[in-house]
Amino acid sequence: MKELKIDRQPLPLATLRDIWMSPVKLTISSESRDAVAAAHEKVLAVLAGGDQVYGVNTGFGLLANVRISKDELGLLQENLIKSHAVGVGPLLSDEIVRLIMVMKIKALAEGYSGVRPALIDMLCTLVSKEIYPTIPSKGSVGASGDLAPLAHMAGVLIGVGSVRVNGEEMPAADALKAAGLEPVTLGPKEGLALLNGTQVSTALALAAAFRTENLLAASLAAGAMSADAVQGSDTPFDERIHAVRGHRGQIDVAATLRQFLAGSDIRASHIDCNRVQDPYSIRCQPQVLGACLDVLRHVCDVLEIEANAVTDNPLVFAETGSVLSGGNFHAEPVAFAADHLALAIAEIGSLAERRIALLMDPHLSGLPAFLVRESGLNSGFMIVQITAAALASENKSLAHPASVDSIPTSANQEDHVSMATFAANRLHTMLDNSNNIIAIELLAAAQGIDFHHPRQSSEILERCLGRIRELSPTLEKDRSLKPDIDAVSSLIDEGDFYQQCSAILPGVAR
């Protein structure tokens, strides 16, 4: 298990990707511990002075004007967590929960939230021992923070709710006892600091961005294989064409496609053919996928900032003695980023579906109809193209922006919300769809290249073909391709194509 010390330096995107992918052992630096303690002392000083501070000695939302007595301040924070833990829907994965917890620890460790260092230590222990709260995926509107889902996370600290340990769900109180831990008694502001924040929507969006890296890498391999299978030209990928336009993503995608196709005997066999131009789904890959890469890079820039941000309320500035109430919990930047990423995910799948259709058509591809010998007796890849079309069309609807929607909550006190949590969560359905589309294209393109053997494709693409053939043999006669699609889709989502494109992906190329 990797070890990570949380300090006041930003966590880079590559580290966040590692946290998403595998467990981590956490500690906080002495510098962070000192900053946290100083802010907590300021909260105690405010209480001792009798000042009224939102969420510290008042109610919440529309009840902010209700003053809470000193002997009920701990109960106020406990009640906050219990009353807000009302999420519904499928549970978030352990990987996303781990990201949520680490980002909450990072935000609290900046020293602007007024909590005790011991509270952060408890969160670090849960992450290090792989005790992950069960967090329902629905119930947040992405303003005032991700209140309901973060309440489910926070409840575990006081022994309420449930957790997963090694994939097994159990009551939080039992898991704490088994780990030798005692439930926390919350101090002033601590429940509010745990619940306020954009960590859930940010974690969902970050995980989607990391999955999109895997998707884009696979789509570049699939697009290159399709280009070779239909005996397409590599002239449209010439670096001079892309240099005069100037978009970085377009330039990088064209270079990757040239690298993938370099040395292909199939390409060399038709270099002097009469075809003038290929369809856009082949020819315009750098322009379309390059734009998607640029979107992904922008989204990662936004999310990297948000992952390191302090987003609870109010904020404690110990150096000046100020406790300021603001709105950093409003997740509009995350909502916009998620909506932007949705466009790229949809377009990656849409372009791939057009290449699949091209491979099916003997008049355009020069390959047997529906990529099978004895077509008529065999339907070959006919229906998998329909599956791809259905998924591409579903993604078009899901790509509609969520951030333009808003619904007032808390008796109109919270009168504009971001919908960032839904905006980010729906990306994973879209990614499942596009992963399956690219899986279908990889299978179809592999079938197309098989028809050109003994001529070989490039060394890189023949390696891709070999990896696919480990999971899916050449289609000689009709069989269900569902198991093949599932296997190759998993290959994509696990990042099997990531390394061959990592130099241009934002998780590495910063």
PDB file of C-alpha atoms in Angstrom, residues 87 137-143 145-149 200-201 419-422:
ATOM      1  CA  GLY A  87     -29.324   9.702   0.274  1.00  0.00           C
ATOM      2  CA  SER A 137     -25.194   8.090  -5.137  1.00  0.00           C
ATOM      3  CA  LYS A 138     -28.317  10.264  -5.241  1.00  0.00           C
ATOM      4  CA  GLY A 139     -29.640  13.077  -3.083  1.00  0.00           C
ATOM      5  CA  SER A 140     -27.321  16.036  -3.649  1.00  0.00           C
ATOM      6  CA  VAL A 141     -28.083  19.146  -5.711  1.00  0.00           C
ATOM      7  CA  GLY A 142     -24.465  20.289  -5.533  1.00  0.00           C
ATOM      8  CA  ALA A 143     -24.949  23.423  -3.447  1.00  0.00           C
ATOM      9  CA  GLY A 145     -22.065  21.109  -0.548  1.00  0.00           C
ATOM     10  CA  ASP A 146     -22.859  17.476  -1.214  1.00  0.00           C
ATOM     11  CA  LEU A 147     -24.818  17.389   2.030  1.00  0.00           C
ATOM     12  CA  ALA A 148     -26.630  14.041   1.981  1.00  0.00           C
ATOM     13  CA  PRO A 149     -23.796  11.883   0.619  1.00  0.00           C
ATOM     14  CA  VAL A 200     -18.605  13.914  -3.813  1.00  0.00           C
ATOM     15  CA  SER A 201     -19.350  15.663  -7.094  1.00  0.00           C
ATOM     16  CA  MET A 419     -26.727  19.948  -9.982  1.00  0.00           C
ATOM     17  CA  ALA A 420     -23.033  19.013 -10.139  1.00  0.00           C
ATOM     18  CA  THR A 421     -23.491  15.646  -8.456  1.00  0.00           C
ATOM     19  CA  PHE A 422     -25.954  14.421 -11.063  1.00  0.00           C
TER      20      PHE A 422
END
